[in-house]
Amino acid sequence: MPPPEKSNKKLTIKIATNRKAKHDFHIIESLEVGIELKGVEVKSLRANKLTMEDAFADIIDNQIWLKQLHISLYENAGHEIVDPLRKRKLLLHKSEIIKLAKKIKLNGYTLIPLDVHFNGPWAKITLGLCQGKKQHDKRDDLKKKSDLRDMQRSSKNRF
């Protein structure tokens, strides 16, 4: 009897989503990047113990660092205690970092984490190249949403 065939598909598990990012920013471009974590941080991520509301990424010395991502302490960490708000290095190719740095410098964009997920055994972050919305843009989006909801309700009531 032949051995079972192995699947090349990796299991993707979504951990958290930054819902506020779509409300506060226009997302221009998004890309998946790796993140450098300590062992206890990975265990905390698997337990969904993170907050990414105020998180952003910054380019320092041709490296991208994620700041203000709060990963809570793992309860069974033992002697290894890690600062929950420490800056974490994001893993990209140097050419990708240079392209992002140019776009940020020329257009005034911001790098915001959109979601955190596991792609197989590796923790990944979907990073968005974003431009901040003005207050009137947010109001326009809310008005469009409510108008669409009203149209759907009225069409539902007809039939």
mmCIF file of C-alpha atoms in Angstrom:
data_model
loop_
_atom_site.group_PDB
_atom_site.id
_atom_site.type_symbol
_atom_site.label_atom_id
_atom_site.label_comp_id
_atom_site.label_asym_id
_atom_site.label_seq_id
_atom_site.Cartn_x
_atom_site.Cartn_y
_atom_site.Cartn_z
ATOM 1 C CA MET A 1 0.000 0.000 0.000
ATOM 2 C CA PRO A 2 1.567 3.360 -1.021
ATOM 3 C CA PRO A 3 2.041 6.068 1.620
ATOM 4 C CA PRO A 4 -0.548 8.872 1.655
ATOM 5 C CA GLU A 5 0.326 11.908 -0.452
ATOM 6 C CA LYS A 6 1.346 15.046 1.391
ATOM 7 C CA SER A 7 -0.535 18.233 0.694
ATOM 8 C CA ASN A 8 1.463 21.371 -0.143
ATOM 9 C CA LYS A 9 -1.251 23.641 1.260
ATOM 10 C CA LYS A 10 -0.388 25.399 4.500
ATOM 11 C CA LEU A 11 -3.031 25.916 7.128
ATOM 12 C CA THR A 12 -3.802 29.616 7.630
ATOM 13 C CA ILE A 13 -5.285 30.597 10.996
ATOM 14 C CA LYS A 14 -6.378 34.206 11.478
ATOM 15 C CA ILE A 15 -5.596 35.480 14.979
ATOM 16 C CA ALA A 16 -6.706 39.125 14.985
ATOM 17 C CA THR A 17 -7.916 41.852 12.633
ATOM 18 C CA ASN A 18 -7.422 45.600 12.950
ATOM 19 C CA ARG A 19 -11.021 46.680 12.270
ATOM 20 C CA LYS A 20 -10.278 50.309 13.038
ATOM 21 C CA ALA A 21 -7.731 50.519 10.212
ATOM 22 C CA LYS A 22 -10.406 50.385 7.494
ATOM 23 C CA HIS A 23 -12.354 53.095 9.283
ATOM 24 C CA ASP A 24 -9.438 55.471 9.885
ATOM 25 C CA PHE A 25 -7.306 54.912 6.758
ATOM 26 C CA HIS A 26 -7.498 54.515 2.979
ATOM 27 C CA ILE A 27 -5.633 51.263 2.313
ATOM 28 C CA ILE A 28 -3.486 51.779 -0.790
ATOM 29 C CA GLU A 29 -1.577 48.496 -0.849
ATOM 30 C CA SER A 30 -1.177 45.469 1.406
ATOM 31 C CA LEU A 31 1.508 42.808 1.734
ATOM 32 C CA GLU A 32 2.203 39.795 3.925
ATOM 33 C CA VAL A 33 5.360 39.981 6.042
ATOM 34 C CA GLY A 34 6.984 37.795 8.664
ATOM 35 C CA ILE A 35 7.537 38.891 12.245
ATOM 36 C CA GLU A 36 10.396 38.075 14.610
ATOM 37 C CA LEU A 37 8.990 36.847 17.942
ATOM 38 C CA LYS A 38 10.196 35.244 21.162
ATOM 39 C CA GLY A 39 8.880 31.794 22.102
ATOM 40 C CA VAL A 40 6.467 32.990 24.775
ATOM 41 C CA GLU A 41 5.089 35.630 22.383
ATOM 42 C CA VAL A 42 4.192 32.899 19.891
ATOM 43 C CA LYS A 43 2.308 31.027 22.605
ATOM 44 C CA SER A 44 0.447 34.215 23.565
ATOM 45 C CA LEU A 45 -0.478 34.783 19.908
ATOM 46 C CA ARG A 46 -1.841 31.255 19.631
ATOM 47 C CA ALA A 47 -3.998 32.064 22.689
ATOM 48 C CA ASN A 48 -5.294 35.269 20.950
ATOM 49 C CA LYS A 49 -3.736 37.563 23.569
ATOM 50 C CA LEU A 50 -2.918 40.662 21.524
ATOM 51 C CA THR A 51 -4.161 44.168 20.864
ATOM 52 C CA MET A 52 -3.275 45.952 17.645
ATOM 53 C CA GLU A 53 -5.381 49.119 17.857
ATOM 54 C CA ASP A 54 -2.519 51.628 18.102
ATOM 55 C CA ALA A 55 0.110 49.586 16.258
ATOM 56 C CA PHE A 56 2.142 50.988 13.373
ATOM 57 C CA ALA A 57 5.365 50.168 11.539
ATOM 58 C CA ASP A 58 8.385 52.425 11.141
ATOM 59 C CA ILE A 59 11.467 52.187 8.924
ATOM 60 C CA ILE A 60 14.723 52.641 10.856
ATOM 61 C CA ASP A 61 18.142 51.963 9.239
ATOM 62 C CA ASN A 62 16.621 50.009 6.313
ATOM 63 C CA GLN A 63 14.714 47.722 8.684
ATOM 64 C CA ILE A 64 11.000 47.774 9.437
ATOM 65 C CA TRP A 65 10.000 47.729 13.106
ATOM 66 C CA LEU A 66 6.483 47.175 14.419
ATOM 67 C CA LYS A 67 5.670 49.405 17.382
ATOM 68 C CA GLN A 68 2.806 49.527 19.897
ATOM 69 C CA LEU A 69 1.615 45.964 19.174
ATOM 70 C CA HIS A 70 0.593 44.694 22.599
ATOM 71 C CA ILE A 71 1.152 40.952 23.049
ATOM 72 C CA SER A 72 0.124 40.004 26.585
ATOM 73 C CA LEU A 73 2.400 37.978 28.820
ATOM 74 C CA TYR A 74 2.032 34.211 28.566
ATOM 75 C CA GLU A 75 0.738 32.850 31.868
ATOM 76 C CA ASN A 76 3.115 29.868 32.006
ATOM 77 C CA ALA A 77 6.170 31.771 30.786
ATOM 78 C CA GLY A 78 8.347 30.907 33.759
ATOM 79 C CA HIS A 79 11.532 32.975 33.951
ATOM 80 C CA GLU A 80 11.285 34.458 30.445
ATOM 81 C CA ILE A 81 9.482 37.803 30.810
ATOM 82 C CA VAL A 82 9.139 39.935 27.681
ATOM 83 C CA ASP A 83 7.959 43.548 27.477
ATOM 84 C CA PRO A 84 4.437 43.411 25.952
ATOM 85 C CA LEU A 85 4.957 46.646 23.985
ATOM 86 C CA ARG A 86 8.514 46.050 22.753
ATOM 87 C CA LYS A 87 9.279 46.861 19.127
ATOM 88 C CA ARG A 88 9.379 43.810 16.881
ATOM 89 C CA LYS A 89 11.313 43.388 13.650
ATOM 90 C CA LEU A 90 9.342 42.668 10.476
ATOM 91 C CA LEU A 91 10.930 40.376 7.901
ATOM 92 C CA LEU A 92 11.030 41.653 4.301
ATOM 93 C CA HIS A 93 13.538 41.623 1.474
ATOM 94 C CA LYS A 94 15.734 44.709 1.296
ATOM 95 C CA SER A 95 14.314 45.674 -2.129
ATOM 96 C CA GLU A 96 10.755 45.626 -0.710
ATOM 97 C CA ILE A 97 11.827 47.822 2.205
ATOM 98 C CA ILE A 98 13.418 50.352 -0.172
ATOM 99 C CA LYS A 99 10.241 50.493 -2.312
ATOM 100 C CA LEU A 100 8.084 51.058 0.770
ATOM 101 C CA ALA A 101 10.454 53.726 2.102
ATOM 102 C CA LYS A 102 10.220 55.640 -1.193
ATOM 103 C CA LYS A 103 6.419 55.518 -1.188
ATOM 104 C CA ILE A 104 6.267 56.678 2.419
ATOM 105 C CA LYS A 105 8.697 59.534 1.839
ATOM 106 C CA LEU A 106 7.079 60.801 -1.389
ATOM 107 C CA ASN A 107 3.389 60.409 -0.555
ATOM 108 C CA GLY A 108 3.281 60.620 3.234
ATOM 109 C CA TYR A 109 1.782 57.158 3.718
ATOM 110 C CA THR A 110 1.786 55.129 6.950
ATOM 111 C CA LEU A 111 2.403 51.426 7.534
ATOM 112 C CA ILE A 112 -0.412 49.877 9.593
ATOM 113 C CA PRO A 113 -0.850 46.183 10.514
ATOM 114 C CA LEU A 114 -4.197 44.978 9.149
ATOM 115 C CA ASP A 115 -4.258 41.466 10.587
ATOM 116 C CA VAL A 116 -2.148 38.816 12.317
ATOM 117 C CA HIS A 117 -2.313 35.183 11.243
ATOM 118 C CA PHE A 118 -0.378 31.934 11.233
ATOM 119 C CA ASN A 119 0.643 30.583 7.831
ATOM 120 C CA GLY A 120 1.637 27.053 8.741
ATOM 121 C CA PRO A 121 3.912 27.346 11.793
ATOM 122 C CA TRP A 122 4.987 30.936 11.027
ATOM 123 C CA ALA A 123 3.374 34.084 12.393
ATOM 124 C CA LYS A 124 2.634 36.591 9.635
ATOM 125 C CA ILE A 125 1.266 40.118 9.543
ATOM 126 C CA THR A 126 -0.657 41.713 6.703
ATOM 127 C CA LEU A 127 0.852 45.180 6.528
ATOM 128 C CA GLY A 128 -1.080 47.967 4.822
ATOM 129 C CA LEU A 129 0.356 51.036 3.121
ATOM 130 C CA CYS A 130 -2.272 53.554 4.221
ATOM 131 C CA GLN A 131 -3.232 57.197 3.988
ATOM 132 C CA GLY A 132 -5.184 58.785 6.833
ATOM 133 C CA LYS A 133 -8.829 59.697 6.287
ATOM 134 C CA LYS A 134 -10.204 63.103 7.101
ATOM 135 C CA GLN A 135 -13.318 63.437 9.252
ATOM 136 C CA HIS A 136 -15.562 64.148 6.250
ATOM 137 C CA ASP A 137 -14.276 60.993 4.494
ATOM 138 C CA LYS A 138 -15.330 58.904 7.487
ATOM 139 C CA ARG A 139 -18.783 60.523 7.461
ATOM 140 C CA ASP A 140 -19.165 59.866 3.723
ATOM 141 C CA ASP A 141 -18.308 56.195 4.210
ATOM 142 C CA LEU A 142 -20.856 55.847 7.022
ATOM 143 C CA LYS A 143 -23.521 57.561 4.889
ATOM 144 C CA LYS A 144 -22.839 55.221 1.948
ATOM 145 C CA LYS A 145 -23.092 52.202 4.256
ATOM 146 C CA SER A 146 -26.406 53.323 5.738
ATOM 147 C CA ASP A 147 -27.826 54.130 2.269
ATOM 148 C CA LEU A 148 -26.841 50.683 1.018
ATOM 149 C CA ARG A 149 -28.463 49.069 4.072
ATOM 150 C CA ASP A 150 -31.675 51.060 3.491
ATOM 151 C CA MET A 151 -31.793 49.986 -0.163
ATOM 152 C CA GLN A 152 -31.319 46.342 0.798
ATOM 153 C CA ARG A 153 -34.080 46.577 3.407
ATOM 154 C CA SER A 154 -36.516 48.181 0.977
ATOM 155 C CA SER A 155 -35.800 45.610 -1.758
ATOM 156 C CA LYS A 156 -36.196 42.798 0.772
ATOM 157 C CA ASN A 157 -39.612 44.114 1.860
ATOM 158 C CA ARG A 158 -40.913 44.235 -1.730
ATOM 159 C CA PHE A 159 -40.710 40.494 -2.286
#
